[in-house]
Coordinates of C-alpha atoms and ligand atoms in Angstrom, one line a residue:
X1 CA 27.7 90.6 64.3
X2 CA 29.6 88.6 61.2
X3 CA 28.3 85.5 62.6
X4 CA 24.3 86.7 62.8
X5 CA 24.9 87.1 58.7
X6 CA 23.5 84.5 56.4
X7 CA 26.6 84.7 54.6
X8 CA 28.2 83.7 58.0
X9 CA 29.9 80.5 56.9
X10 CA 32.3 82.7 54.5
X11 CA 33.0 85.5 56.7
X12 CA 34.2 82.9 59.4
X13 CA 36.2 81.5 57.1
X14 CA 38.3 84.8 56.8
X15 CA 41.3 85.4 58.0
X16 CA 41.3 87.9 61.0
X17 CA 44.1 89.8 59.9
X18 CA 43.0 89.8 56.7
X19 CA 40.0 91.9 57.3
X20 CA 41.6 94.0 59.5
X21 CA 44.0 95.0 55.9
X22 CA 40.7 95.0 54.2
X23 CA 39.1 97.0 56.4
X24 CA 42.4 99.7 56.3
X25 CA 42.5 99.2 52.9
X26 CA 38.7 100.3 52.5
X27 CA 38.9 103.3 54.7
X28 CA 42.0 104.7 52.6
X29 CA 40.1 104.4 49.6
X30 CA 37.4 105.9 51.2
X31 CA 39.7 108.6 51.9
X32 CA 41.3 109.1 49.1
X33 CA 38.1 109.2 47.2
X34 CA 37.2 111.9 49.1
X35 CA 39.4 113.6 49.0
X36 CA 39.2 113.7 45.3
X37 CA 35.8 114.8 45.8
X38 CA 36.9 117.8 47.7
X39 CA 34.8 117.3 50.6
X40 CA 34.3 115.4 53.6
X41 CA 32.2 112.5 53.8
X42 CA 30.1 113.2 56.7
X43 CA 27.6 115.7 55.0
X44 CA 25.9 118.1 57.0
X45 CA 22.4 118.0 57.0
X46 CA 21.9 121.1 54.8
X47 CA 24.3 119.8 52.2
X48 CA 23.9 117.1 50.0
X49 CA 26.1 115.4 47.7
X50 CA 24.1 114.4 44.0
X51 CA 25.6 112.1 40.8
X52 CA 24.4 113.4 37.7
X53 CA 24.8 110.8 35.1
X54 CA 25.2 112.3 31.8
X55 CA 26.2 111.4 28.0
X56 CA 30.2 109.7 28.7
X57 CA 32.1 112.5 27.0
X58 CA 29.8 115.5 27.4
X59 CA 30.8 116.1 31.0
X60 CA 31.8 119.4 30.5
X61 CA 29.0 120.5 29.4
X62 CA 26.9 118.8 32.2
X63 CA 29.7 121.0 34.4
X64 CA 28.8 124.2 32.6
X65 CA 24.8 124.1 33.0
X66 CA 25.1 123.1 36.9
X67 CA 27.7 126.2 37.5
X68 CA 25.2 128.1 35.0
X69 CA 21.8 127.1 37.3
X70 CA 23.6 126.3 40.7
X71 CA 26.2 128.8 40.8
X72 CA 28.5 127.8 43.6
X73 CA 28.4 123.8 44.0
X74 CA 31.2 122.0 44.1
X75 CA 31.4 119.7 41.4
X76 CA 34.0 117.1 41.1
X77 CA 34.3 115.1 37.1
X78 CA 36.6 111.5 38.4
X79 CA 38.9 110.7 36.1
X80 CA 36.9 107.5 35.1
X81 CA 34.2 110.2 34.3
X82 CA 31.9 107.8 32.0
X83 CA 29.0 110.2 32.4
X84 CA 29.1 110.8 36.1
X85 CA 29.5 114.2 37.6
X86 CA 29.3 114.5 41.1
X87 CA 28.7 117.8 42.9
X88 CA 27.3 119.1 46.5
X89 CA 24.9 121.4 47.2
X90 CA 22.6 122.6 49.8
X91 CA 19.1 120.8 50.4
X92 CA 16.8 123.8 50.1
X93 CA 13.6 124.3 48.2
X94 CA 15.4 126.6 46.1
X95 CA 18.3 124.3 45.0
X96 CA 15.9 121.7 44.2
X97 CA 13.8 123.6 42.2
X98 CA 16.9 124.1 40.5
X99 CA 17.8 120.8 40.3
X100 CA 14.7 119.6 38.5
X101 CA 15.4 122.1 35.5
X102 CA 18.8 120.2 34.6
X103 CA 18.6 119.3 30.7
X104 CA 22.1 117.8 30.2
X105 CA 21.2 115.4 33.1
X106 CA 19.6 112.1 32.4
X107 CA 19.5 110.9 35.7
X108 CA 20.0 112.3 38.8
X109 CA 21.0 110.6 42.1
X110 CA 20.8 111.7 45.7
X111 CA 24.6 110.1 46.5
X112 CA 23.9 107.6 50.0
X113 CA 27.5 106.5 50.0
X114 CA 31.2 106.7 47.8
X115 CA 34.1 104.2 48.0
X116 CA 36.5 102.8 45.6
X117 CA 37.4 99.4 47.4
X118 CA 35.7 96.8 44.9
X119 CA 38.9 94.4 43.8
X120 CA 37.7 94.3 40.1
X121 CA 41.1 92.0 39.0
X122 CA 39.9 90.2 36.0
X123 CA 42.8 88.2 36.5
X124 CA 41.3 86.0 39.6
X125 CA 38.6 84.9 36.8
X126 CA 41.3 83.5 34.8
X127 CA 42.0 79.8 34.4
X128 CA 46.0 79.0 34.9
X129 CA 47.3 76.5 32.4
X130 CA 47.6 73.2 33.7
X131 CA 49.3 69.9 32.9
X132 CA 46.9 66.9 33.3
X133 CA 42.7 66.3 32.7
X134 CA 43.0 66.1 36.8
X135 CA 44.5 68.8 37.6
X136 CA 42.2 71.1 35.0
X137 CA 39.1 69.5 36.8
X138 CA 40.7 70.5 40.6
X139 CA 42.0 73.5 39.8
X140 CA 38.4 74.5 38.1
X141 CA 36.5 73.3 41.2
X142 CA 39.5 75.0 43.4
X143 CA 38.8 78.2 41.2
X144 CA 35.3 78.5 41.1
X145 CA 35.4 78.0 44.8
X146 CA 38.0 80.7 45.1
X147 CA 35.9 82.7 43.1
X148 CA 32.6 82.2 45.2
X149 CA 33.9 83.1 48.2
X150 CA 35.8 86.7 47.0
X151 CA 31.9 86.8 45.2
X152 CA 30.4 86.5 48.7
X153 CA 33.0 88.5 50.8
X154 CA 32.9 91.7 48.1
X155 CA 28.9 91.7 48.5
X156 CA 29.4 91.5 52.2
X157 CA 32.0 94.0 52.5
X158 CA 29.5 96.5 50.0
X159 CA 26.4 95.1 52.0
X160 CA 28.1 96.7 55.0
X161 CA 29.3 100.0 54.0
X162 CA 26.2 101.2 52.4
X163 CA 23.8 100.2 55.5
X164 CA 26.5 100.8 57.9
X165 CA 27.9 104.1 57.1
X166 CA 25.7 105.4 53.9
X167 CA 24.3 108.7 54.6
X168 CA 20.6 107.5 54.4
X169 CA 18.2 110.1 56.3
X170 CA 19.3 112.7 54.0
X171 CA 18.9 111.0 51.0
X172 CA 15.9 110.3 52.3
X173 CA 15.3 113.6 53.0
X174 CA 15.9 114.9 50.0
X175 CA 13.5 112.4 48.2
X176 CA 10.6 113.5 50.4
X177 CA 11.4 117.0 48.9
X178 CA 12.0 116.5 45.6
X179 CA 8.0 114.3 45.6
X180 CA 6.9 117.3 48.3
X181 CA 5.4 113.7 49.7
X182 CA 6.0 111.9 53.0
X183 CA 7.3 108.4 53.0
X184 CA 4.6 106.3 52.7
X185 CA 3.4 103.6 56.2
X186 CA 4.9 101.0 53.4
X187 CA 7.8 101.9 51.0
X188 CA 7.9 99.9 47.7
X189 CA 11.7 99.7 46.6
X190 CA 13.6 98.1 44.1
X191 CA 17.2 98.0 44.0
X192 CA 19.1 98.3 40.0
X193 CA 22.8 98.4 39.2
X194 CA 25.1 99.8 36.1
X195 CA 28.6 98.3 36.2
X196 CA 31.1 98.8 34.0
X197 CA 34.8 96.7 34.2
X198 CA 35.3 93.3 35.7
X199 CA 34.3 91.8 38.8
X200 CA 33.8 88.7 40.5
X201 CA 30.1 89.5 41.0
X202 CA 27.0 90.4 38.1
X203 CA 25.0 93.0 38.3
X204 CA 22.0 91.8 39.4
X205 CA 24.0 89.9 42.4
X206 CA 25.3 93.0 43.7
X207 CA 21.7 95.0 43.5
X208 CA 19.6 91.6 44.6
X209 CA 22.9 91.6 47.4
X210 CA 22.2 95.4 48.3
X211 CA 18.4 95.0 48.3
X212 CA 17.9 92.0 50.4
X213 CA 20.1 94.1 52.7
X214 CA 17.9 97.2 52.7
X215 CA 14.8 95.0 52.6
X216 CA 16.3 93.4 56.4
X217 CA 17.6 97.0 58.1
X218 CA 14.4 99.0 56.8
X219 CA 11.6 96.2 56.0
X220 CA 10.6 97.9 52.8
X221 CA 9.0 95.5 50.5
X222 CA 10.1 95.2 47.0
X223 CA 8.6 95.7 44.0
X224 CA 10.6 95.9 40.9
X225 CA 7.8 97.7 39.3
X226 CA 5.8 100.1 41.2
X227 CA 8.3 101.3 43.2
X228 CA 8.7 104.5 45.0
X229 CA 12.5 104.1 45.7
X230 CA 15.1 103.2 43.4
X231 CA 18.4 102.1 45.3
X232 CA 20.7 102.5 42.4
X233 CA 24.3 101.0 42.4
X234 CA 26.2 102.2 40.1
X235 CA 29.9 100.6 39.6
X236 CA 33.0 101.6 37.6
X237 CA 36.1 99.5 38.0
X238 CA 36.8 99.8 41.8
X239 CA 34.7 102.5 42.2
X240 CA 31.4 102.0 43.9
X241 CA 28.6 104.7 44.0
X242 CA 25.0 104.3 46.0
X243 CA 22.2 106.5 45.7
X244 CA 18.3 107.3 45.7
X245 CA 17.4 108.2 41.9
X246 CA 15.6 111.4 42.3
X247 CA 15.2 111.6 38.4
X248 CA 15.7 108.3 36.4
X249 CA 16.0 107.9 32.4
X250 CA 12.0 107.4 32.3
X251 CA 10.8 110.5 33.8
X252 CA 13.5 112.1 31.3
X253 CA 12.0 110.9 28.4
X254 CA 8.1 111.4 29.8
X255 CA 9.2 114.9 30.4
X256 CA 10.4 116.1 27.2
X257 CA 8.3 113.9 24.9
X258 CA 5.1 113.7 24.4
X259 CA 2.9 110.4 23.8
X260 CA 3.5 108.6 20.5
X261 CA 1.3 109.7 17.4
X262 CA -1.4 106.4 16.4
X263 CA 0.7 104.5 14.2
X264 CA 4.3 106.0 14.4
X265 CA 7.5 104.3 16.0
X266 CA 10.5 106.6 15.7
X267 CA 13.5 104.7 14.4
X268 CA 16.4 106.1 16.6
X269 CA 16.0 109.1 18.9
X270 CA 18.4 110.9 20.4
X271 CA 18.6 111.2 24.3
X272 CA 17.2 114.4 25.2
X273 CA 20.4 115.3 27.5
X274 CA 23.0 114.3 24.7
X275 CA 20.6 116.8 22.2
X276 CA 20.8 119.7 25.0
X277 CA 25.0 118.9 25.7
X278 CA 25.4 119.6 21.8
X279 CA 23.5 122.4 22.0
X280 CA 25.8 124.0 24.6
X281 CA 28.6 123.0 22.9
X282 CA 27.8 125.1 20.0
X283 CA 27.7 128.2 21.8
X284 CA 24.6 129.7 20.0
X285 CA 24.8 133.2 19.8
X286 CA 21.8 136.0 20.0
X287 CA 20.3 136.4 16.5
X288 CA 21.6 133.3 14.9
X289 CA 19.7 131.0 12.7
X290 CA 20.0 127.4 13.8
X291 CA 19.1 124.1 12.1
X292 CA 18.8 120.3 12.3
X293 CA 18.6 118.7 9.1
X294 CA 18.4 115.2 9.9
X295 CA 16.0 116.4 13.0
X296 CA 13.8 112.7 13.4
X297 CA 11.3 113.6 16.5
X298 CA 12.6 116.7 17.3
X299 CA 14.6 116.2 19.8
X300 CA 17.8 118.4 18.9
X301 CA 15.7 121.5 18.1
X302 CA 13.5 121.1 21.1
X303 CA 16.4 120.5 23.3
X304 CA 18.2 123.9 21.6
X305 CA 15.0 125.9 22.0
X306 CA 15.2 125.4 25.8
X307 CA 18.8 126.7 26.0
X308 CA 19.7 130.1 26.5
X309 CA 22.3 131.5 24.3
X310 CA 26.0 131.5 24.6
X311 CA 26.6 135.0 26.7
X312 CA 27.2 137.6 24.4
X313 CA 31.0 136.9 22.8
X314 CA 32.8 139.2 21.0
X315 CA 31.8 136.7 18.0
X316 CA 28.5 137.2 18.5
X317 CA 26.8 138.0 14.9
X318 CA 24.0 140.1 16.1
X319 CA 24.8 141.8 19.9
X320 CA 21.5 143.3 20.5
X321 CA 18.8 140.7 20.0
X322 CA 18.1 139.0 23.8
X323 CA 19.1 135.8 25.3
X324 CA 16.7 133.7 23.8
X325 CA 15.9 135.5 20.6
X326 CA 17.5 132.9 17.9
X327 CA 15.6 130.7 15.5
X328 CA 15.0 127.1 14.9
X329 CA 14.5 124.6 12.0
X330 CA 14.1 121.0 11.9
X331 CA 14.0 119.6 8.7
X332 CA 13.4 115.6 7.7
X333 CA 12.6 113.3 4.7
X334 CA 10.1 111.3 7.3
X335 CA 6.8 113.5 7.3
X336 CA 5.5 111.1 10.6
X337 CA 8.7 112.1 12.4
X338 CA 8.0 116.0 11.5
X339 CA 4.5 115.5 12.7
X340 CA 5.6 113.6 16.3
X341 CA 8.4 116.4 16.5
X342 CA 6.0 119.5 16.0
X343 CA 3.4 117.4 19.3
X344 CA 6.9 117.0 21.5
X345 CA 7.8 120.6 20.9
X346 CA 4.5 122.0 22.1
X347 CA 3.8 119.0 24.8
X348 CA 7.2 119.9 26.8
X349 CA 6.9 120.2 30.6
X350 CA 9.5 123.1 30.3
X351 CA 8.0 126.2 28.5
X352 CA 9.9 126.3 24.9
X353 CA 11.5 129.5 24.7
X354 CA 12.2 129.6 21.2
X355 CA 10.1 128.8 18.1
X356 CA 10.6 126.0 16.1
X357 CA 9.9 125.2 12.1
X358 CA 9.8 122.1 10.7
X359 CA 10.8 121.6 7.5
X360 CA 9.6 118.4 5.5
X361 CA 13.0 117.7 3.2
X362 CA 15.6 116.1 1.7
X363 CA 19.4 117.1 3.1
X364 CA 21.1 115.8 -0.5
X365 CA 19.2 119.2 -2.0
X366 CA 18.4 121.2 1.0
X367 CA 15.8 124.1 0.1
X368 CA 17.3 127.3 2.1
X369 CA 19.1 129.9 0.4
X370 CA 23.0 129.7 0.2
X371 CA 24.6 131.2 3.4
X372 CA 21.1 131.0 5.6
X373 CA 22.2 129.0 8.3
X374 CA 24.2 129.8 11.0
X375 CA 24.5 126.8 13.4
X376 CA 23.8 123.0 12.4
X377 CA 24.0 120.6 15.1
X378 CA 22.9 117.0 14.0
X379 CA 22.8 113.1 14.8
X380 CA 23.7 111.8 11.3
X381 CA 21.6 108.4 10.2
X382 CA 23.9 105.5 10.8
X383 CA 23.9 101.7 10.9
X384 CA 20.8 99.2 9.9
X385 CA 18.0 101.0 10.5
X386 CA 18.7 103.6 8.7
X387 CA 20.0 101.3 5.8
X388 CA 23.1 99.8 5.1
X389 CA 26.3 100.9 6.1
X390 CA 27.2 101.2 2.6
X391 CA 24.0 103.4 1.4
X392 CA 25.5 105.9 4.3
X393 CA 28.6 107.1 1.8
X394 CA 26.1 108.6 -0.9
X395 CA 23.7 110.0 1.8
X396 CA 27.0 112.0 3.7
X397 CA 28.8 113.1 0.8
X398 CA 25.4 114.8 -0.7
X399 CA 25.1 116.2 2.8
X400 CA 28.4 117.2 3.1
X401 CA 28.7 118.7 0.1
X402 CA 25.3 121.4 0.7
X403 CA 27.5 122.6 4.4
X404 CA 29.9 125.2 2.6
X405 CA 26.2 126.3 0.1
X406 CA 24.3 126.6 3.5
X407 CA 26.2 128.2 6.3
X408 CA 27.0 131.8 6.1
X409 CA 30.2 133.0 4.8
X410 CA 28.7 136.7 6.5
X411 CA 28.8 134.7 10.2
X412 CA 32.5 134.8 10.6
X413 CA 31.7 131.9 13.3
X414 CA 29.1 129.5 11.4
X415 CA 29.2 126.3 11.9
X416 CA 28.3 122.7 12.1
X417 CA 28.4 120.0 14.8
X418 CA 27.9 116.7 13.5
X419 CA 27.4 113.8 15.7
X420 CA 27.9 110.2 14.0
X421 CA 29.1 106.8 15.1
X422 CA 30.4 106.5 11.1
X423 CA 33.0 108.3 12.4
X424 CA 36.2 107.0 9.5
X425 CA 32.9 107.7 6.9
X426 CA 32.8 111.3 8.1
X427 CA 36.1 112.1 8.5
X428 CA 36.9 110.9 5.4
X429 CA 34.2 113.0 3.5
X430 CA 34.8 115.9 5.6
X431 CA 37.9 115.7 4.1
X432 CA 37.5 115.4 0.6
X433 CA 35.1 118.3 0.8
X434 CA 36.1 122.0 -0.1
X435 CA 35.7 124.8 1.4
X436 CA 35.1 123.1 5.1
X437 CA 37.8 121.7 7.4
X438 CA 37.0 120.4 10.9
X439 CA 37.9 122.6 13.5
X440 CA 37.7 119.8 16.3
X441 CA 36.2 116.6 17.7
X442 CA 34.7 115.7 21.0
X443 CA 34.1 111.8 21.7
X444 CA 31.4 110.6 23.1
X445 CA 29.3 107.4 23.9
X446 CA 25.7 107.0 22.0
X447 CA 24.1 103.8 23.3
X448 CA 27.2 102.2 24.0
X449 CA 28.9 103.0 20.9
X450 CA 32.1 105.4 20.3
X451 CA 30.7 108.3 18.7
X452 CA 32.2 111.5 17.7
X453 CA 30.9 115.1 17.3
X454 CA 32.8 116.7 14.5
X455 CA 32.8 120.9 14.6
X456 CA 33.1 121.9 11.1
X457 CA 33.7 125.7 10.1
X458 CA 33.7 127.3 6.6
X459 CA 37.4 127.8 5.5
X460 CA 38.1 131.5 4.4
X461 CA 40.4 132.8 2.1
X462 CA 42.5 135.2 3.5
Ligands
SAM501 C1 19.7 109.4 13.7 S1 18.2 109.9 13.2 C2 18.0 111.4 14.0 C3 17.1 111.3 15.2 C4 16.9 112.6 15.9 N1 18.1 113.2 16.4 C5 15.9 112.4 17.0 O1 16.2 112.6 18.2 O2 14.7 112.0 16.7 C6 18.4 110.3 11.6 C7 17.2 110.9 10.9 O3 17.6 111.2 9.5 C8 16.5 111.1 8.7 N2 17.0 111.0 7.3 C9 17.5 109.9 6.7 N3 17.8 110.2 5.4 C10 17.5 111.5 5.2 C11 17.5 112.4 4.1 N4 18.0 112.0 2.9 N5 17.0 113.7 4.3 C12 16.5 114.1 5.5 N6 16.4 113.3 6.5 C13 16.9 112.0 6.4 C14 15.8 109.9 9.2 O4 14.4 110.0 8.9 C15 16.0 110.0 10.7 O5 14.9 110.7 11.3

């Protein structure tokens, strides 16, 4: 079978015994993988196992909305979570209607196989130092050798697991379901890959290296596209994940936003998932008043207004108004983002549940009565396009500085979530500021870029 492949000449080349460790070595992995996973790897047919990929650092409250929509799925956060949260659940009609209601998710993946046997040593990249001109020219043409091969013998061993033993008809399965559409007489695919960490391979070999292989077993044609299947790879150190992408970043965004106005280009929107994470993080409460001052196109408000309050706490301000009964405000200097915000709010697939203002403002002299807000959850201006780094200090401290005016000293839980990737600017304000004190911080990943939420409460005298 090895010597059918294309890739024939390196797989010879291997050592029997070799591949017999290697092939010990994978279905360990495998094992041990799954068993961090919690359950086996053959899945029933009426079980299926899903990635949701979510913002890196907000997994918990991925984990909290699935539990809160799914009720019993097993869901399993690895270690190495960098947005992924893998959980099972059964294929039904019900489930998936579930499924497609998910707002912390930003894409969604029906799972076709798990392992964690990718070597990923950056060290076999590295040059060793060497003596003479000679020996740096043979032991470069010795290493890039050394390094083709592992290359071709990795994307082998991957090529084979996923076709071999990847759990294919019910990912299938579940794709037909999720369209409510039969697989057409010709299937357009494409085949895209997210890595993370070092490896002796690129991205777009190990996807071009997994889609030549699907485009041989099933004889779909590619199209990279107008594709009906996505194969995504995704790959974390020596972790290795393969799926069908029920829901990918576009439909997010198509679902949740509505066409551009004529003429505007939004600067820097949040993701829709990351907005409806925060949201959840900060526990709204029946009754409360909740605002985004710095709310661009909406999306933190929008994301808020689809999600149900906190259940009724003890610190809940006002117990008798109902589940959705709290109020919005999204306030901005840009009167064009206001405008594309208020089309996006009443454009979303998923009915809004709560109403919305927008506010046309200024945060350095914010226009609300002291003590009217509540809850402020925010994604601060940062970097370039919002001006220079240094133009950020004046625009923060005047910010800052309206939080104790604004939130309510009568809310004994008011509150403010602030999401920056200035995060030594904040902190530093935050602390120079009286009358608040930051309560605590999550991290999290915006576009790449270490960000941090910080929860800041009104300090009380006692
Ligand atoms: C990082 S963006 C927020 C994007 C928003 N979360 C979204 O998804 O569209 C920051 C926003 O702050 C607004 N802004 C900057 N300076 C402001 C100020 N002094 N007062 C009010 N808004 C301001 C910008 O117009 C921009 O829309």
């Amino acid at each position: 079978m090895v010597g059918a492949h294309p890739k024939s000449t390196v797989c010879v080349s291997l050592d029997c015994r070799r591949q017999i460790v290697e092939k010990q070595r994978a279905k360990n992995a495998a094992l041990r993988l799954e068993k961090k996973l919690n359950t086996p790897i053959s899945q029933t047919l009426d079980m299926m196992r899903f990635l949701a990929m979510t913002t890196p650092g907000l997994e918990r409250w991925c984990q909290e909305e699935l539990i809160e929509k799914l009720g019993d799925c097993q869901i399993v956060i690895p270690l190495n979570a960098r947005g992924r949260v893998f959980f099972n659940c059964p294929l039904t009609e019900k489930t998936l209607q579930q499924l497609k209601q998910l707002l912390s998710v930003e894409r969604l993946v029906a799972v076709i196989w798990v392992s964690n046997s990718i070597p990923h040593d950056g060290k076999t990249w590295k040059c060793k130092p060497t003596r003479s001109k000679d020996q740096t020219r043979a032991n470069q043409e010795q290493r890039e050798m050394d390094i083709k091969v592992e290359r071709e013998e990795v994307l082998l061993h991957l090529e084979n697991e996923v076709l071999g033993k990847g759990q294919w008809s019910i990912a299938l399965e579940s794709l037909v379901e999720w369209h409510k559409q039969p697989l057409p007489a010709e299937v357009k695919f494409r085949a895209s890959c997210e890595r993370h960490g070092t490896h002796v391979f690129k991205s777009n070999e190990l996807a071009g290296s997994v889609g030549s292989a699907v485009n041989r077993k099933y004889r779909w044609s590619v199209d990279l596209t107008n594709f009906l299947l996505d194969v995504f790879v995704y790959v974390v150190d020596n972790e290795f994940v393969c799926g069908l992408t029920l829901l990918g970043e576009e439909e997010v965004k198509e679902r949740f936003r509505a066409p551009l106005l004529p003429g505007f280009t939004p600067i820097t929107a949040l993701k829709p998932s990351t907005a409806y994470s925060m949201a959840k993080l900060a526990r709204i409460q029946p009754g409360e008043i909740v605002c985004d001052p710095f709310a661009g196109i909406g999306t933190i408000p929008i994301e808020a207004s689809h999600s149900s309050c906190h259940p009724y706490s003890s610190n809940s301000f006002i117990s008798s108004a109902s589940s959705h009964n709290f109020f919005c405000l999204g306030g901005d200097l840009a009167m064009d983002s206001l405008r594309q915000a208020a089309v996006n709010h009443k454009s979303t697939q998923q009915p809004p549940r709560t109403h919305v203002d927008w506010i046309n403002w200024d945060v350095q002299s914010i226009p609300l009565r002291a003590g009217f807000l509540d809850v402020i959850i925010t994604d601060m201006p940062f970097g370039l396009r919002h001006g220079k780094y240094t133009m950020m200090a004046p625009l923060y401290h005047s910010f800052v500085r309206e939080l104790p005016r604004v939130l309510s000293a009568d809310n004994p839980n008011s509150r403010a979530f602030l999401l920056t990737i200035c995060t030594n600017l904040l902190a530093n304000v935050l602390q120079q500021t009286p009358g608040i004190y930051v309560d605590s911080t999550v991290e999290c990943l915006i576009g790449g870029l270490q960000a941090k939420i910080f929860c800041v409460k009104l300090s009380r005298q006692t």
